[in-house]
Coordinates of C-alpha atoms in Angstrom, one line a residue:
M1 CA 8.7 11.7 98.0
T2 CA 6.3 9.3 96.5
T3 CA 3.6 10.1 99.0
I4 CA 4.0 13.9 98.3
E5 CA 3.8 13.4 94.6
T6 CA 0.8 11.2 95.0
R7 CA -0.9 13.9 97.1
D8 CA 0.0 16.6 94.6
R9 CA -1.4 14.9 91.6
P10 CA -5.1 15.3 92.5
R11 CA -4.5 19.0 93.1
R12 CA -2.9 19.5 89.7
T13 CA -5.7 17.6 88.1
T14 CA -8.3 19.7 90.0
W15 CA -6.7 23.0 88.8
Q16 CA -6.5 21.7 85.3
G17 CA -10.2 20.8 85.5
Y18 CA -10.9 24.3 86.7
L19 CA -9.0 25.9 83.9
L20 CA -10.8 23.8 81.3
V21 CA -14.2 24.7 82.8
A22 CA -13.4 28.4 83.3
P23 CA -14.2 29.6 79.7
A24 CA -17.6 27.9 79.8
V25 CA -18.4 29.3 83.2
A26 CA -17.3 32.8 82.0
V27 CA -19.6 32.6 79.0
I28 CA -22.5 31.4 81.1
V29 CA -21.9 34.2 83.7
L30 CA -21.6 36.9 81.0
L31 CA -24.5 35.8 78.7
V32 CA -26.9 34.3 81.3
V33 CA -26.3 35.3 84.9
V34 CA -25.4 39.0 84.3
P35 CA -28.4 39.7 82.0
T36 CA -30.7 37.9 84.3
V37 CA -29.5 39.9 87.3
I38 CA -29.9 43.2 85.3
V39 CA -33.5 42.2 84.2
A40 CA -34.3 41.3 87.8
R41 CA -33.1 44.6 89.0
E42 CA -35.0 46.6 86.4
S43 CA -38.2 44.7 87.2
F44 CA -38.2 46.4 90.6
A45 CA -37.2 49.9 89.3
I46 CA -39.5 52.9 88.9
P47 CA -40.5 53.3 85.2
D48 CA -39.6 56.4 83.4
P49 CA -42.5 57.9 81.4
L50 CA -40.0 58.7 78.6
G51 CA -38.6 55.2 78.5
G52 CA -36.1 53.4 80.6
T53 CA -36.2 53.4 84.4
L54 CA -35.6 55.9 87.2
G55 CA -34.0 53.5 89.6
G56 CA -35.3 53.1 93.1
F57 CA -37.4 50.1 94.3
T58 CA -41.0 49.4 93.8
L59 CA -43.4 46.4 93.6
D60 CA -45.9 48.3 91.4
N61 CA -44.6 46.5 88.3
Y62 CA -45.5 43.1 89.6
A63 CA -48.8 44.5 91.0
T64 CA -49.6 45.8 87.5
L65 CA -49.3 42.2 86.1
L66 CA -52.2 41.2 88.3
D67 CA -54.5 43.2 86.0
P68 CA -56.9 40.8 84.2
V69 CA -55.5 41.8 80.8
Y70 CA -52.0 40.5 81.7
L71 CA -53.4 37.5 83.7
K72 CA -55.4 36.5 80.6
T73 CA -52.3 36.6 78.4
I74 CA -50.3 34.5 81.0
G75 CA -53.1 32.0 81.3
Y76 CA -53.5 31.7 77.5
S77 CA -49.7 31.2 77.1
L78 CA -49.7 28.5 79.7
G79 CA -52.7 26.8 78.1
M80 CA -51.1 27.0 74.6
A81 CA -47.7 25.7 75.9
A82 CA -49.5 22.8 77.7
A83 CA -51.5 22.0 74.6
N84 CA -48.5 22.1 72.4
A85 CA -46.6 19.9 74.8
V86 CA -49.4 17.3 74.8
V87 CA -49.8 17.3 71.1
C88 CA -46.0 17.0 70.6
L89 CA -45.9 14.2 73.2
V90 CA -48.6 12.2 71.5
V91 CA -47.3 12.6 68.0
G92 CA -43.7 12.4 69.1
Y93 CA -44.4 9.1 70.9
V94 CA -45.9 7.6 67.8
V95 CA -43.1 8.7 65.6
A96 CA -40.4 7.6 68.1
T97 CA -42.1 4.2 68.5
W98 CA -42.2 3.7 64.8
I99 CA -38.5 4.6 64.4
A100 CA -37.5 2.4 67.3
A101 CA -39.4 -0.5 65.8
A102 CA -37.8 -0.1 62.4
R103 CA -34.7 -2.0 61.2
P104 CA -31.5 -0.9 62.9
E105 CA -29.9 0.1 59.6
R106 CA -32.9 2.4 58.7
Q107 CA -33.2 4.2 62.1
P108 CA -30.3 6.7 61.4
L109 CA -32.0 7.7 58.1
L110 CA -35.4 8.1 59.8
L111 CA -33.8 10.2 62.6
L112 CA -32.1 12.3 60.0
L113 CA -35.5 13.0 58.3
V114 CA -36.9 14.2 61.6
I115 CA -34.0 16.6 62.3
I116 CA -33.7 18.0 58.8
P117 CA -36.2 20.9 59.5
F118 CA -33.9 22.1 62.3
W119 CA -31.3 22.9 59.6
T120 CA -33.6 25.6 58.3
D121 CA -33.9 29.0 60.0
F122 CA -36.9 29.2 62.4
L123 CA -38.2 32.3 60.6
V124 CA -38.0 30.7 57.2
R125 CA -39.9 27.7 58.4
T126 CA -42.7 30.0 59.7
F127 CA -42.9 31.8 56.4
A128 CA -43.1 28.5 54.6
W129 CA -46.3 27.7 56.6
I130 CA -47.8 31.0 55.4
N131 CA -47.2 29.9 51.8
I132 CA -48.7 26.4 52.6
L133 CA -51.8 27.6 54.5
G134 CA -52.3 31.0 52.7
S135 CA -55.0 31.8 50.1
G136 CA -52.8 30.6 47.2
G137 CA -51.1 27.8 49.2
I138 CA -51.1 24.0 48.6
V139 CA -53.9 23.3 51.1
V140 CA -56.4 25.8 49.9
T141 CA -55.6 25.0 46.2
A142 CA -56.2 21.2 46.9
L143 CA -59.5 21.9 48.7
R144 CA -60.7 24.1 45.9
A145 CA -59.7 21.4 43.3
V146 CA -62.1 18.9 45.0
G147 CA -65.0 21.4 45.1
I148 CA -64.5 22.7 48.6
Q149 CA -64.6 26.5 48.9
A150 CA -61.8 27.4 51.3
E151 CA -60.2 30.6 52.1
S152 CA -56.9 31.4 53.7
F153 CA -56.1 29.6 57.0
V154 CA -53.8 32.4 57.9
P155 CA -54.2 34.1 60.4
S156 CA -55.8 31.5 62.6
Q157 CA -55.3 29.7 65.9
G158 CA -55.2 26.4 64.0
A159 CA -52.2 27.6 62.0
V160 CA -50.4 28.6 65.2
V161 CA -51.0 25.2 66.7
L162 CA -49.9 23.4 63.6
S163 CA -46.7 25.5 63.2
L164 CA -45.8 25.0 66.9
L165 CA -46.2 21.2 66.4
Y166 CA -43.9 21.3 63.4
A167 CA -41.4 23.5 65.2
F168 CA -41.0 21.5 68.4
L169 CA -41.8 17.9 67.3
P170 CA -38.1 16.9 66.7
V171 CA -37.2 17.8 70.3
A172 CA -40.0 15.6 71.6
V173 CA -39.1 12.6 69.3
F174 CA -35.4 12.3 70.3
P175 CA -35.7 11.9 74.1
I176 CA -38.6 9.5 73.8
Y177 CA -36.7 7.5 71.1
A178 CA -33.6 7.3 73.4
S179 CA -35.8 6.0 76.3
L180 CA -37.5 3.4 74.0
R181 CA -34.1 2.2 72.7
S182 CA -32.8 1.7 76.3
I183 CA -35.7 -0.7 77.1
D184 CA -34.7 -4.4 77.0
P185 CA -36.7 -6.0 74.1
S186 CA -37.3 -9.1 76.2
L187 CA -39.5 -7.2 78.6
P188 CA -42.4 -6.4 76.2
E189 CA -42.0 -9.8 74.7
A190 CA -42.4 -11.4 78.1
A191 CA -45.5 -9.3 78.7
T192 CA -47.0 -10.4 75.5
D193 CA -46.2 -14.0 76.3
L194 CA -48.0 -13.6 79.6
G195 CA -51.1 -12.6 77.8
C196 CA -50.9 -8.8 78.0
S197 CA -52.6 -6.9 75.1
W198 CA -50.8 -4.2 73.2
W199 CA -52.3 -1.5 75.4
Q200 CA -51.5 -3.3 78.6
T201 CA -47.9 -3.8 77.5
Q202 CA -47.7 -0.1 76.7
R203 CA -49.3 1.0 80.0
R204 CA -47.5 -1.4 82.4
V205 CA -44.1 -1.9 80.7
I206 CA -43.2 0.6 78.0
L207 CA -44.6 3.8 79.4
P208 CA -43.1 3.5 82.9
L209 CA -39.7 2.7 81.5
A210 CA -39.9 5.5 79.0
A211 CA -41.1 8.0 81.6
P212 CA -37.7 9.9 81.8
G213 CA -37.8 10.5 78.0
I214 CA -41.5 11.5 78.2
A215 CA -40.8 14.0 81.0
A216 CA -37.8 15.4 79.0
A217 CA -40.0 15.8 75.9
V218 CA -42.7 17.6 77.8
M219 CA -40.1 20.0 79.3
L220 CA -38.3 20.6 76.0
T221 CA -41.6 21.6 74.3
F222 CA -43.5 23.3 77.1
V223 CA -40.7 25.7 78.2
P224 CA -39.7 27.2 74.8
T225 CA -43.3 27.6 73.7
L226 CA -43.8 30.1 76.6
G227 CA -41.3 32.4 74.9
V228 CA -42.4 32.0 71.3
F229 CA -43.3 35.4 69.7
V230 CA -42.7 35.0 65.9
I231 CA -45.4 32.3 65.2
P232 CA -48.3 34.1 66.9
V233 CA -47.5 37.3 65.0
L234 CA -47.0 35.8 61.5
L235 CA -49.6 32.9 61.6
G236 CA -52.0 34.2 64.3
G237 CA -52.0 37.8 63.2
G238 CA -51.2 38.9 66.8
L239 CA -54.9 38.4 67.7
D240 CA -54.0 36.0 70.6
P241 CA -50.5 37.1 71.8
L242 CA -48.4 35.0 74.0
V243 CA -46.2 36.4 76.8
G244 CA -43.3 36.6 74.4
N245 CA -45.3 39.0 72.2
L246 CA -46.4 41.0 75.3
I247 CA -42.8 41.4 76.5
V248 CA -41.7 42.7 73.0
T249 CA -44.6 45.1 73.0
L250 CA -43.8 46.4 76.5
F251 CA -40.2 47.1 75.5
T252 CA -40.7 48.5 72.0
E253 CA -44.1 50.1 71.7
F254 CA -44.9 51.0 75.3
R255 CA -41.3 51.7 76.2
N256 CA -42.0 50.4 79.6
Q257 CA -38.7 48.7 80.4
A258 CA -39.6 48.0 84.1
L259 CA -42.9 46.3 83.4
G260 CA -41.4 44.3 80.5
S261 CA -38.6 43.2 82.8
A262 CA -41.2 42.1 85.4
M263 CA -43.1 40.1 82.8
A264 CA -39.8 38.5 81.7
M265 CA -39.0 37.5 85.3
V266 CA -42.5 35.9 85.6
V267 CA -41.9 33.9 82.5
L268 CA -38.5 32.8 83.8
V269 CA -40.1 31.7 87.1
L270 CA -42.7 29.7 85.2
M271 CA -40.0 28.0 83.1
L272 CA -37.9 27.1 86.2
A273 CA -41.0 25.8 87.9
S274 CA -41.8 23.6 84.9
V275 CA -38.2 22.3 84.8
A276 CA -38.4 21.5 88.5
I277 CA -41.7 19.7 88.1
A278 CA -40.2 17.7 85.2
G279 CA -37.2 16.9 87.3
I280 CA -39.3 15.7 90.2
A281 CA -41.4 13.5 87.9
M282 CA -38.2 12.0 86.4
R283 CA -36.9 11.2 89.9
I284 CA -40.2 9.6 90.9
A285 CA -40.2 7.5 87.7
A286 CA -36.6 6.5 88.3
S287 CA -37.2 5.5 91.9
R288 CA -40.2 3.4 90.9
R289 CA -38.3 1.7 88.1
S290 CA -35.4 0.9 90.5
S291 CA -37.7 -0.4 93.2
S292 CA -39.5 -2.7 90.7

């Protein structure tokens, strides 16, 4: 009897685990898997000139995306996402290093100051930058006060870059900060005692150990930047649209659901590829750290 009860316990535990996970799995299937399958199916459908699709199967939608106009938008989006990831990485590393070096009792407050902007709606934060960089904003007013004739910085590509940095900087700071906090303080101290300069300590000790957090920061900033469409419209005037703006235009203005779905699938593939590359980089860094 004891043996049977012992054998039955793991089964009951397993079924209880399945029941606990079932709601989360159902939500993921309904809100992620099913819409993705529908969009994937629509991307191969024949477009209806009046809107919607006519069903069937065709590769013309993906062939249309090879047009230089669409390739230029995809390339510009990849470049903007990469640039934003690099800027957020550099600034985020500096901020995370400063917070990690602060007194332990001050670090929660500093982290709170970093995350406070996330408590405000994304659209509200974007409109705030219009007021800051606009013709009557703080920046232009300050420049005019010192004798510099400045006009509105909106719309401009610089305003887009600055707003992207402001929007995604917190998600770059936290993983880097977590990696820095996990480093044994005796390691950089030992490197300094052995004669390493600040840069040598960073390059040979800190950066390799913080590589998982750095890779996560790059992934968390690069991937969502590909799908941003509010910032380029409000702060860039729609002059240099990203793929997110193009998808919205294809669905709403051109009423080309099939082509918009194909573009959405291309963006999804690019995002998955970037996540896979980041995962490979994190594994390589972890293997090097364990071997050393």
